[in-house]
């Protein structure tokens, strides 16, 4: 077992961490990798932003359905 993840594995874990908690070993290895890899930190920021935007979609008010024109 290596201490550091590859960028590919780090990206997989970042995505997984949005859906479920990581175990302590993966969490630690990911944090170590992120501390040294700026590219993966950027991926983390982007995934978090996408996740936040997705969570907000359900709270948007698109108005009354009656405002939508129907096709004859």
PDB file of N, CA and C in Angstrom:
ATOM      1  N   UNK A   1       0.854  -1.182   0.000  1.00  0.00           N
ATOM      2  CA  UNK A   1       0.000   0.000   0.000  1.00  0.00           C
ATOM      3  C   UNK A   1       0.891   1.233   0.000  1.00  0.00           C
ATOM      4  N   UNK A   2       0.621   2.152  -0.916  1.00  0.00           N
ATOM      5  CA  UNK A   2       1.395   3.381  -0.971  1.00  0.00           C
ATOM      6  C   UNK A   2       0.656   4.487  -0.229  1.00  0.00           C
ATOM      7  N   UNK A   3       1.414   5.465   0.220  1.00  0.00           N
ATOM      8  CA  UNK A   3       0.819   6.575   0.951  1.00  0.00           C
ATOM      9  C   UNK A   3       0.088   7.530   0.016  1.00  0.00           C
ATOM     10  N   UNK A   4       0.588   7.670  -1.215  1.00  0.00           N
ATOM     11  CA  UNK A   4       0.032   8.649  -2.134  1.00  0.00           C
ATOM     12  C   UNK A   4      -0.838   7.993  -3.194  1.00  0.00           C
ATOM     13  N   UNK A   5      -1.916   8.661  -3.526  1.00  0.00           N
ATOM     14  CA  UNK A   5      -2.784   8.218  -4.611  1.00  0.00           C
ATOM     15  C   UNK A   5      -2.319   8.830  -5.924  1.00  0.00           C
ATOM     16  N   UNK A   6      -2.659   8.189  -7.018  1.00  0.00           N
ATOM     17  CA  UNK A   6      -2.484   8.814  -8.325  1.00  0.00           C
ATOM     18  C   UNK A   6      -3.571   9.875  -8.478  1.00  0.00           C
ATOM     19  N   UNK A   7      -3.396  10.765  -9.432  1.00  0.00           N
ATOM     20  CA  UNK A   7      -4.417  11.789  -9.684  1.00  0.00           C
ATOM     21  C   UNK A   7      -5.742  11.145 -10.088  1.00  0.00           C
ATOM     22  N   UNK A   8      -5.677  10.070 -10.851  1.00  0.00           N
ATOM     23  CA  UNK A   8      -6.903   9.381 -11.270  1.00  0.00           C
ATOM     24  C   UNK A   8      -7.649   8.847 -10.054  1.00  0.00           C
ATOM     25  N   UNK A   9      -6.930   8.196  -9.153  1.00  0.00           N
ATOM     26  CA  UNK A   9      -7.558   7.650  -7.950  1.00  0.00           C
ATOM     27  C   UNK A   9      -8.068   8.778  -7.054  1.00  0.00           C
ATOM     28  N   UNK A  10      -7.315   9.868  -6.970  1.00  0.00           N
ATOM     29  CA  UNK A  10      -7.744  11.010  -6.162  1.00  0.00           C
ATOM     30  C   UNK A  10      -9.058  11.574  -6.698  1.00  0.00           C
ATOM     31  N   UNK A  11      -9.179  11.702  -8.010  1.00  0.00           N
ATOM     32  CA  UNK A  11     -10.410  12.219  -8.613  1.00  0.00           C
ATOM     33  C   UNK A  11     -11.587  11.287  -8.328  1.00  0.00           C
ATOM     34  N   UNK A  12     -11.357   9.987  -8.389  1.00  0.00           N
ATOM     35  CA  UNK A  12     -12.413   9.021  -8.079  1.00  0.00           C
ATOM     36  C   UNK A  12     -12.877   9.175  -6.630  1.00  0.00           C
ATOM     37  N   UNK A  13     -11.915   9.330  -5.724  1.00  0.00           N
ATOM     38  CA  UNK A  13     -12.264   9.473  -4.311  1.00  0.00           C
ATOM     39  C   UNK A  13     -12.956  10.803  -4.031  1.00  0.00           C
ATOM     40  N   UNK A  14     -12.540  11.850  -4.722  1.00  0.00           N
ATOM     41  CA  UNK A  14     -13.208  13.141  -4.556  1.00  0.00           C
ATOM     42  C   UNK A  14     -14.673  13.022  -4.947  1.00  0.00           C
ATOM     43  N   UNK A  15     -14.931  12.376  -6.057  1.00  0.00           N
ATOM     44  CA  UNK A  15     -16.303  12.178  -6.509  1.00  0.00           C
ATOM     45  C   UNK A  15     -17.077  11.302  -5.527  1.00  0.00           C
ATOM     46  N   UNK A  16     -16.461  10.230  -5.091  1.00  0.00           N
ATOM     47  CA  UNK A  16     -17.100   9.317  -4.138  1.00  0.00           C
ATOM     48  C   UNK A  16     -17.427  10.032  -2.831  1.00  0.00           C
ATOM     49  N   UNK A  17     -16.532  10.925  -2.397  1.00  0.00           N
ATOM     50  CA  UNK A  17     -16.725  11.602  -1.112  1.00  0.00           C
ATOM     51  C   UNK A  17     -17.942  12.524  -1.116  1.00  0.00           C
ATOM     52  N   UNK A  18     -18.412  12.912  -2.295  1.00  0.00           N
ATOM     53  CA  UNK A  18     -19.621  13.731  -2.369  1.00  0.00           C
ATOM     54  C   UNK A  18     -20.868  12.900  -2.105  1.00  0.00           C
ATOM     55  N   UNK A  19     -20.775  11.591  -2.307  1.00  0.00           N
ATOM     56  CA  UNK A  19     -21.920  10.702  -2.147  1.00  0.00           C
ATOM     57  C   UNK A  19     -21.912   9.927  -0.837  1.00  0.00           C
ATOM     58  N   UNK A  20     -20.727   9.646  -0.324  1.00  0.00           N
ATOM     59  CA  UNK A  20     -20.621   8.836   0.893  1.00  0.00           C
ATOM     60  C   UNK A  20     -19.303   9.153   1.591  1.00  0.00           C
ATOM     61  N   UNK A  21     -19.270   8.952   2.906  1.00  0.00           N
ATOM     62  CA  UNK A  21     -18.018   9.215   3.632  1.00  0.00           C
ATOM     63  C   UNK A  21     -16.928   8.226   3.217  1.00  0.00           C
ATOM     64  N   UNK A  22     -15.708   8.727   3.142  1.00  0.00           N
ATOM     65  CA  UNK A  22     -14.560   7.863   2.858  1.00  0.00           C
ATOM     66  C   UNK A  22     -14.082   7.230   4.155  1.00  0.00           C
ATOM     67  N   UNK A  23     -13.455   6.053   4.046  1.00  0.00           N
ATOM     68  CA  UNK A  23     -12.856   5.477   5.247  1.00  0.00           C
ATOM     69  C   UNK A  23     -11.621   6.307   5.611  1.00  0.00           C
ATOM     70  N   UNK A  24     -11.152   6.144   6.836  1.00  0.00           N
ATOM     71  CA  UNK A  24     -10.064   6.987   7.352  1.00  0.00           C
ATOM     72  C   UNK A  24      -8.793   6.897   6.513  1.00  0.00           C
ATOM     73  N   UNK A  25      -8.459   5.713   6.038  1.00  0.00           N
ATOM     74  CA  UNK A  25      -7.227   5.541   5.262  1.00  0.00           C
ATOM     75  C   UNK A  25      -7.322   6.304   3.946  1.00  0.00           C
ATOM     76  N   UNK A  26      -8.426   6.130   3.225  1.00  0.00           N
ATOM     77  CA  UNK A  26      -8.585   6.850   1.961  1.00  0.00           C
ATOM     78  C   UNK A  26      -8.654   8.352   2.182  1.00  0.00           C
ATOM     79  N   UNK A  27      -9.334   8.777   3.244  1.00  0.00           N
ATOM     80  CA  UNK A  27      -9.432  10.203   3.538  1.00  0.00           C
ATOM     81  C   UNK A  27      -8.044  10.796   3.789  1.00  0.00           C
ATOM     82  N   UNK A  28      -7.229  10.105   4.563  1.00  0.00           N
ATOM     83  CA  UNK A  28      -5.879  10.579   4.869  1.00  0.00           C
ATOM     84  C   UNK A  28      -5.014  10.609   3.613  1.00  0.00           C
ATOM     85  N   UNK A  29      -5.051   9.538   2.845  1.00  0.00           N
ATOM     86  CA  UNK A  29      -4.244   9.480   1.624  1.00  0.00           C
ATOM     87  C   UNK A  29      -4.673  10.558   0.629  1.00  0.00           C
ATOM     88  N   UNK A  30      -5.974  10.817   0.544  1.00  0.00           N
ATOM     89  CA  UNK A  30      -6.467  11.863  -0.346  1.00  0.00           C
ATOM     90  C   UNK A  30      -5.991  13.234   0.128  1.00  0.00           C
ATOM     91  N   UNK A  31      -6.067  13.501   1.423  1.00  0.00           N
ATOM     92  CA  UNK A  31      -5.618  14.793   1.963  1.00  0.00           C
ATOM     93  C   UNK A  31      -4.127  15.002   1.701  1.00  0.00           C
ATOM     94  N   UNK A  32      -3.336  13.951   1.859  1.00  0.00           N
ATOM     95  CA  UNK A  32      -1.898  14.065   1.581  1.00  0.00           C
ATOM     96  C   UNK A  32      -1.686  14.397   0.107  1.00  0.00           C
ATOM     97  N   UNK A  33      -2.399  13.695  -0.759  1.00  0.00           N
ATOM     98  CA  UNK A  33      -2.262  13.946  -2.195  1.00  0.00           C
ATOM     99  C   UNK A  33      -2.663  15.389  -2.522  1.00  0.00           C
ATOM    100  N   UNK A  34      -3.797  15.834  -1.987  1.00  0.00           N
ATOM    101  CA  UNK A  34      -4.274  17.184  -2.269  1.00  0.00           C
ATOM    102  C   UNK A  34      -3.316  18.249  -1.744  1.00  0.00           C
ATOM    103  N   UNK A  35      -2.622  17.944  -0.658  1.00  0.00           N
ATOM    104  CA  UNK A  35      -1.678  18.927  -0.107  1.00  0.00           C
ATOM    105  C   UNK A  35      -0.507  19.171  -1.048  1.00  0.00           C
ATOM    106  N   UNK A  36      -0.255  18.234  -1.956  1.00  0.00           N
ATOM    107  CA  UNK A  36       0.886  18.356  -2.864  1.00  0.00           C
ATOM    108  C   UNK A  36       0.491  18.543  -4.323  1.00  0.00           C
ATOM    109  N   UNK A  37      -0.781  18.437  -4.649  1.00  0.00           N
ATOM    110  CA  UNK A  37      -1.188  18.454  -6.057  1.00  0.00           C
ATOM    111  C   UNK A  37      -2.212  19.563  -6.314  1.00  0.00           C
ATOM    112  N   UNK A  38      -1.748  20.641  -6.896  1.00  0.00           N
ATOM    113  CA  UNK A  38      -2.623  21.764  -7.200  1.00  0.00           C
ATOM    114  C   UNK A  38      -3.704  21.429  -8.207  1.00  0.00           C
ATOM    115  N   UNK A  39      -3.380  20.581  -9.170  1.00  0.00           N
ATOM    116  CA  UNK A  39      -4.386  20.194 -10.167  1.00  0.00           C
ATOM    117  C   UNK A  39      -5.565  19.482  -9.511  1.00  0.00           C
ATOM    118  N   UNK A  40      -5.280  18.595  -8.590  1.00  0.00           N
ATOM    119  CA  UNK A  40      -6.360  17.864  -7.916  1.00  0.00           C
ATOM    120  C   UNK A  40      -7.129  18.777  -6.958  1.00  0.00           C
ATOM    121  N   UNK A  41      -6.461  19.770  -6.376  1.00  0.00           N
ATOM    122  CA  UNK A  41      -7.188  20.747  -5.560  1.00  0.00           C
ATOM    123  C   UNK A  41      -8.179  21.520  -6.432  1.00  0.00           C
ATOM    124  N   UNK A  42      -7.772  21.840  -7.659  1.00  0.00           N
ATOM    125  CA  UNK A  42      -8.690  22.506  -8.591  1.00  0.00           C
ATOM    126  C   UNK A  42      -9.879  21.609  -8.920  1.00  0.00           C
ATOM    127  N   UNK A  43      -9.619  20.324  -9.139  1.00  0.00           N
ATOM    128  CA  UNK A  43     -10.702  19.370  -9.404  1.00  0.00           C
ATOM    129  C   UNK A  43     -11.648  19.318  -8.204  1.00  0.00           C
ATOM    130  N   UNK A  44     -11.087  19.310  -7.001  1.00  0.00           N
ATOM    131  CA  UNK A  44     -11.911  19.286  -5.788  1.00  0.00           C
ATOM    132  C   UNK A  44     -12.830  20.513  -5.738  1.00  0.00           C
ATOM    133  N   UNK A  45     -12.282  21.682  -6.013  1.00  0.00           N
ATOM    134  CA  UNK A  45     -13.087  22.908  -6.013  1.00  0.00           C
ATOM    135  C   UNK A  45     -14.200  22.833  -7.056  1.00  0.00           C
ATOM    136  N   UNK A  46     -13.869  22.352  -8.244  1.00  0.00           N
ATOM    137  CA  UNK A  46     -14.859  22.262  -9.315  1.00  0.00           C
ATOM    138  C   UNK A  46     -15.968  21.270  -8.969  1.00  0.00           C
ATOM    139  N   UNK A  47     -15.593  20.112  -8.429  1.00  0.00           N
ATOM    140  CA  UNK A  47     -16.605  19.119  -8.052  1.00  0.00           C
ATOM    141  C   UNK A  47     -17.512  19.647  -6.949  1.00  0.00           C
ATOM    142  N   UNK A  48     -16.931  20.349  -5.977  1.00  0.00           N
ATOM    143  CA  UNK A  48     -17.742  20.922  -4.903  1.00  0.00           C
ATOM    144  C   UNK A  48     -18.714  21.961  -5.445  1.00  0.00           C
ATOM    145  N   UNK A  49     -18.265  22.784  -6.380  1.00  0.00           N
ATOM    146  CA  UNK A  49     -19.132  23.796  -6.981  1.00  0.00           C
ATOM    147  C   UNK A  49     -20.281  23.140  -7.751  1.00  0.00           C
ATOM    148  N   UNK A  50     -19.966  22.133  -8.543  1.00  0.00           N
ATOM    149  CA  UNK A  50     -21.000  21.417  -9.297  1.00  0.00           C
ATOM    150  C   UNK A  50     -22.002  20.769  -8.344  1.00  0.00           C
ATOM    151  N   UNK A  51     -21.505  20.184  -7.272  1.00  0.00           N
ATOM    152  CA  UNK A  51     -22.368  19.537  -6.280  1.00  0.00           C
ATOM    153  C   UNK A  51     -23.303  20.564  -5.629  1.00  0.00           C
ATOM    154  N   UNK A  52     -22.760  21.726  -5.274  1.00  0.00           N
ATOM    155  CA  UNK A  52     -23.576  22.782  -4.664  1.00  0.00           C
ATOM    156  C   UNK A  52     -24.633  23.293  -5.638  1.00  0.00           C
ATOM    157  N   UNK A  53     -24.251  23.473  -6.889  1.00  0.00           N
ATOM    158  CA  UNK A  53     -25.202  23.952  -7.895  1.00  0.00           C
ATOM    159  C   UNK A  53     -26.321  22.932  -8.105  1.00  0.00           C
ATOM    160  N   UNK A  54     -25.968  21.662  -8.130  1.00  0.00           N
ATOM    161  CA  UNK A  54     -26.969  20.613  -8.283  1.00  0.00           C
ATOM    162  C   UNK A  54     -27.941  20.584  -7.120  1.00  0.00           C
ATOM    163  N   UNK A  55     -27.440  20.824  -5.917  1.00  0.00           N
ATOM    164  CA  UNK A  55     -28.299  20.829  -4.738  1.00  0.00           C
ATOM    165  C   UNK A  55     -29.267  22.005  -4.762  1.00  0.00           C
ATOM    166  N   UNK A  56     -28.879  23.100  -5.400  1.00  0.00           N
ATOM    167  CA  UNK A  56     -29.730  24.289  -5.447  1.00  0.00           C
ATOM    168  C   UNK A  56     -30.824  24.191  -6.502  1.00  0.00           C
ATOM    169  N   UNK A  57     -30.685  23.308  -7.458  1.00  0.00           N
ATOM    170  CA  UNK A  57     -31.677  23.205  -8.530  1.00  0.00           C
ATOM    171  C   UNK A  57     -33.067  22.920  -7.967  1.00  0.00           C
ATOM    172  N   UNK A  58     -33.146  22.078  -6.962  1.00  0.00           N
ATOM    173  CA  UNK A  58     -34.439  21.748  -6.370  1.00  0.00           C
ATOM    174  C   UNK A  58     -35.096  22.913  -5.658  1.00  0.00           C
ATOM    175  N   UNK A  59     -34.348  23.951  -5.342  1.00  0.00           N
ATOM    176  CA  UNK A  59     -34.903  25.092  -4.620  1.00  0.00           C
ATOM    177  C   UNK A  59     -35.268  26.252  -5.538  1.00  0.00           C
ATOM    178  N   UNK A  60     -34.992  26.136  -6.825  1.00  0.00           N
ATOM    179  CA  UNK A  60     -35.296  27.215  -7.761  1.00  0.00           C
ATOM    180  C   UNK A  60     -36.789  27.272  -8.053  1.00  0.00           C
ATOM    181  N   UNK A  61     -37.298  28.473  -8.206  1.00  0.00           N
ATOM    182  CA  UNK A  61     -38.707  28.671  -8.542  1.00  0.00           C
ATOM    183  C   UNK A  61     -38.792  29.048 -10.014  1.00  0.00           C
ATOM    184  N   UNK A  62     -39.342  28.170 -10.804  1.00  0.00           N
ATOM    185  CA  UNK A  62     -39.466  28.410 -12.234  1.00  0.00           C
ATOM    186  C   UNK A  62     -40.812  29.034 -12.593  1.00  0.00           C
ATOM    187  N   UNK A  63     -41.568  29.440 -11.615  1.00  0.00           N
ATOM    188  CA  UNK A  63     -42.843  30.083 -11.883  1.00  0.00           C
ATOM    189  C   UNK A  63     -43.971  29.083 -12.041  1.00  0.00           C
ATOM    190  N   UNK A  64     -45.117  29.609 -12.354  1.00  0.00           N
ATOM    191  CA  UNK A  64     -46.328  28.811 -12.513  1.00  0.00           C
ATOM    192  C   UNK A  64     -46.323  28.118 -13.874  1.00  0.00           C
ATOM    193  N   UNK A  65     -46.722  26.863 -13.905  1.00  0.00           N
ATOM    194  CA  UNK A  65     -46.779  26.117 -15.164  1.00  0.00           C
ATOM    195  C   UNK A  65     -47.738  26.759 -16.164  1.00  0.00           C
ATOM    196  N   UNK A  66     -48.681  27.547 -15.693  1.00  0.00           N
ATOM    197  CA  UNK A  66     -49.642  28.182 -16.591  1.00  0.00           C
ATOM    198  C   UNK A  66     -48.975  29.229 -17.481  1.00  0.00           C
ATOM    199  N   UNK A  67     -47.798  29.697 -17.091  1.00  0.00           N
ATOM    200  CA  UNK A  67     -47.071  30.687 -17.884  1.00  0.00           C
ATOM    201  C   UNK A  67     -46.406  30.071 -19.105  1.00  0.00           C
ATOM    202  N   UNK A  68     -46.312  28.761 -19.138  1.00  0.00           N
ATOM    203  CA  UNK A  68     -45.642  28.082 -20.238  1.00  0.00           C
ATOM    204  C   UNK A  68     -46.640  27.896 -21.377  1.00  0.00           C
ATOM    205  N   UNK A  69     -46.336  28.419 -22.564  1.00  0.00           N
ATOM    206  CA  UNK A  69     -47.278  28.265 -23.684  1.00  0.00           C
ATOM    207  C   UNK A  69     -47.376  26.806 -24.117  1.00  0.00           C
ATOM    208  N   UNK A  70     -48.560  26.414 -24.511  1.00  0.00           N
ATOM    209  CA  UNK A  70     -48.746  25.040 -24.990  1.00  0.00           C
ATOM    210  C   UNK A  70     -48.645  25.016 -26.506  1.00  0.00           C
ATOM    211  N   UNK A  71     -48.292  23.873 -27.018  1.00  0.00           N
ATOM    212  CA  UNK A  71     -48.189  23.690 -28.469  1.00  0.00           C
ATOM    213  C   UNK A  71     -49.523  23.148 -28.955  1.00  0.00           C
ATOM    214  N   UNK A  72     -50.179  23.845 -29.906  1.00  0.00           N
ATOM    215  CA  UNK A  72     -51.498  23.388 -30.376  1.00  0.00           C
ATOM    216  C   UNK A  72     -51.426  22.077 -31.127  1.00  0.00           C
TER     217      UNK A  72
END
